[in-house]
CSV table of C-alpha atoms and ligand atoms in Angstrom, one decimal:
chain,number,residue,atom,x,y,z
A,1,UNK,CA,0.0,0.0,0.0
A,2,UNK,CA,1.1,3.2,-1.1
A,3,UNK,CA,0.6,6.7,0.6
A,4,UNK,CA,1.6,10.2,0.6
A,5,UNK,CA,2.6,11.6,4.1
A,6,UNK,CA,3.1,15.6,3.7
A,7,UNK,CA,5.6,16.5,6.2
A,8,UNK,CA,7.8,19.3,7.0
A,9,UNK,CA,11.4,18.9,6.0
A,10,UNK,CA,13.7,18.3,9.0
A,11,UNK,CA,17.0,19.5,7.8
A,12,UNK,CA,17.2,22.7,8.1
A,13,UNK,CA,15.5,25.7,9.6
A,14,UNK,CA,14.1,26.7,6.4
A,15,UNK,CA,11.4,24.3,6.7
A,16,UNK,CA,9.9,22.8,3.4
A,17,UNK,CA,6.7,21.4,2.8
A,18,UNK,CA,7.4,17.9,1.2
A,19,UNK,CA,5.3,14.9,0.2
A,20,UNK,CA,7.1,11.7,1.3
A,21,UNK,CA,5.9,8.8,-0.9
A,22,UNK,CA,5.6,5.7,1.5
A,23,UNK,CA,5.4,2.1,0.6
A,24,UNK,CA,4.2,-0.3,3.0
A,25,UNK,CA,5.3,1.7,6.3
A,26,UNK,CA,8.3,2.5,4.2
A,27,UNK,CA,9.9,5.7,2.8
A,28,UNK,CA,10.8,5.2,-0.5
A,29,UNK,CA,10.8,8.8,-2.2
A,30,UNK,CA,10.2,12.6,-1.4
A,31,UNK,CA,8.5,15.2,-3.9
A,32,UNK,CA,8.3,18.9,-3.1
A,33,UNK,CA,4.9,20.1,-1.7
A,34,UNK,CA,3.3,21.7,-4.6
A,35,UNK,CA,2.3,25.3,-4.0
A,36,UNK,CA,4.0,25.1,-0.3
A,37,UNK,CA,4.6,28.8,0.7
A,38,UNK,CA,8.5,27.9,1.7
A,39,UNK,CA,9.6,26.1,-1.1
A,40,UNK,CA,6.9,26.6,-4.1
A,41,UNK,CA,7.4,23.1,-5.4
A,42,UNK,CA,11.3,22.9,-5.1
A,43,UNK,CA,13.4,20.7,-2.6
A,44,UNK,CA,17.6,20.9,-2.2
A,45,UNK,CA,19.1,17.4,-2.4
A,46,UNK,CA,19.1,17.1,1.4
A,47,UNK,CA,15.7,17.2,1.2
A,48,UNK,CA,14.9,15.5,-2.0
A,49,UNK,CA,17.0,12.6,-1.8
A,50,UNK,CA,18.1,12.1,2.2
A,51,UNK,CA,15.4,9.7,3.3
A,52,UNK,CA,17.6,6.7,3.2
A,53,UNK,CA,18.7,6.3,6.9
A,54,UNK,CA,15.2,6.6,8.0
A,55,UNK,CA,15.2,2.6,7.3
A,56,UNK,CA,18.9,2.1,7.8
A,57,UNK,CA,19.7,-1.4,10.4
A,58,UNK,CA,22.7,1.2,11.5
A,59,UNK,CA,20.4,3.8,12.6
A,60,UNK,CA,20.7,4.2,16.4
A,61,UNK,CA,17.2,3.7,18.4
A,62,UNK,CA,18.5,3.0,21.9
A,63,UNK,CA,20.5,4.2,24.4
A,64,UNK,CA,24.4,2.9,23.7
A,65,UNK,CA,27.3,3.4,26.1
A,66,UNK,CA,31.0,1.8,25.9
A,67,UNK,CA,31.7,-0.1,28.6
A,68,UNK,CA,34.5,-2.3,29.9
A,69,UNK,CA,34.3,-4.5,33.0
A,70,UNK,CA,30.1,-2.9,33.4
A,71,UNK,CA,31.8,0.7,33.9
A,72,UNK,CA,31.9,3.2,30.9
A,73,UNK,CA,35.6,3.0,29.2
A,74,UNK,CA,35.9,4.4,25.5
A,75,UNK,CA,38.1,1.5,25.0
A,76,UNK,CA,35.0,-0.6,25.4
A,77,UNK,CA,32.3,-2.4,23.6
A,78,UNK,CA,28.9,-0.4,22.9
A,79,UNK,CA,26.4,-1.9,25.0
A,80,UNK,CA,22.7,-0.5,25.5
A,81,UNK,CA,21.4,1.1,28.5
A,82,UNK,CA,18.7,2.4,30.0
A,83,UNK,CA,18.2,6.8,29.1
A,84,UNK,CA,18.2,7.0,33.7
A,85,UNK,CA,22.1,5.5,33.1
A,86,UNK,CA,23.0,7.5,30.8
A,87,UNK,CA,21.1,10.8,32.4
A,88,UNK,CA,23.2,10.1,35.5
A,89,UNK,CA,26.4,9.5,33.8
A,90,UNK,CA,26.2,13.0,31.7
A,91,UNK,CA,24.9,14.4,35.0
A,92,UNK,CA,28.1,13.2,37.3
A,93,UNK,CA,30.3,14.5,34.0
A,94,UNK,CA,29.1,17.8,33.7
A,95,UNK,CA,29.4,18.0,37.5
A,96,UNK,CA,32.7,16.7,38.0
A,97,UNK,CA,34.3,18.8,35.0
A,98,UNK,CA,32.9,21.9,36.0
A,99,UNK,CA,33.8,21.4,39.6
A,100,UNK,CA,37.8,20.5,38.5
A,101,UNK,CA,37.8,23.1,35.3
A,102,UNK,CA,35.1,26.3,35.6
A,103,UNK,CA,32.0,26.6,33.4
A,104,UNK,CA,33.8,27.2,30.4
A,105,UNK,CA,35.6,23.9,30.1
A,106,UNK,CA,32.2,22.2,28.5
A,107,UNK,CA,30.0,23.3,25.9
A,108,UNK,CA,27.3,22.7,23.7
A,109,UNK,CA,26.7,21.9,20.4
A,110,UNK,CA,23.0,21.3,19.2
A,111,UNK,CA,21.9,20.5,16.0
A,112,UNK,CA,19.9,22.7,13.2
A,113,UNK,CA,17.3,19.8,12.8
A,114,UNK,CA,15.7,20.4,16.1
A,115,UNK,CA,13.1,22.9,16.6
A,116,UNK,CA,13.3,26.3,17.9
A,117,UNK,CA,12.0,25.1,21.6
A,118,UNK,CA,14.4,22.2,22.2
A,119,UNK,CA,17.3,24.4,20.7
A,120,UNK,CA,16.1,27.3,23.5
A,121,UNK,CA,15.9,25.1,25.9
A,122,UNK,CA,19.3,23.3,25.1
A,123,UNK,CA,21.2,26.8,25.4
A,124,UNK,CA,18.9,27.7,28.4
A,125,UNK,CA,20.7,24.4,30.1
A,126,UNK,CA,24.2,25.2,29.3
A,127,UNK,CA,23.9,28.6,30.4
A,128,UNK,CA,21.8,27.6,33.5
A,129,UNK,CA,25.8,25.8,34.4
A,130,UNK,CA,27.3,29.0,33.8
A,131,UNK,CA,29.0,28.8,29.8
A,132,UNK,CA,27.7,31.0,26.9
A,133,UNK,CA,29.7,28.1,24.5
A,134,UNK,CA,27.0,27.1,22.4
A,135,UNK,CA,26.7,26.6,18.8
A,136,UNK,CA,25.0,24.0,16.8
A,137,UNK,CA,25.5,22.2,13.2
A,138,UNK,CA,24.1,25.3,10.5
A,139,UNK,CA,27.5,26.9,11.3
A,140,UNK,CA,29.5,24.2,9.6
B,1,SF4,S1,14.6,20.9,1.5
B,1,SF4,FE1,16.7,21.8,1.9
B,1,SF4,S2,16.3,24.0,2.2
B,1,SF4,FE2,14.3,22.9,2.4
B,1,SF4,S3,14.1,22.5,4.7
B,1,SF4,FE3,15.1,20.7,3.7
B,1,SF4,S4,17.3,21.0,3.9
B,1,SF4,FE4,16.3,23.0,4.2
């Protein structure tokens, strides 16, 4: 069964209107929204053509952290976990570092495909610890 889910594009702020083409629960192609008032019927190649990893067996869906011995080592294996484990593990780093090294010793870096409100609230956080160093993927 085939449908036509229109959707706002999520890779960029820009935000065009497209018309995913969806084969049995399956994206299989993306057409500009015709007469959209962003993009008037035209997509970039991001947008047009970057569906694939949607359905990709690589594509992260759970919590992974490398572990060694059941503690977190980077020279460990990737191993899933629950979002509390990792919450508390980010948690005790941010502590820990900005404790040993001042505010300015971590930073931030979001990413232009989330929306306005999780990108306010992200730079809300990191200045809530005292650091202005934010910045997020548009920039590169
Ligand atoms: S199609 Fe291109 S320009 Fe439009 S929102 Fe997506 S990435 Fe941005």
């Amino acid at each position: 069964m085939e449908e036509i889910v229109k959707t706002t594009c999520p890779y960029c702020g820009t935000g065009c209107g497209i018309d995913l083409i969806v084969r049995n629960g399956r994206i299989v192609d993306a057409k500009p929204s015709k007469d959209h008032h962003v993009n008037d019927g035209e997509l970039c190649l991001k947008g047009m053509f970057g569906w694939e990893f949607v359905n990709s067996p690589k594509r992260l869906s759970r919590p992974m952290m490398r572990k060694l011995n059941g503690v977190y080592d980077k020279r460990g294996e990737l191993e899933e976990v629950s979002f509390e484990e990792v919450y508390d593990f980010l948690a005790d780093k941010f502590k820990s570092t900005v404790a040993k090294y001042g505010p300015n010793s971590i930073m931030g870096f979001s990413s232009a495909r989330s929306n306005n409100e999780d990108n306010y609230v992200f730079q809300k956080f990191f200045r809530a610890q005292g650091s202005n160093n934010v910045d997020h993927c548009a920039r590169l």
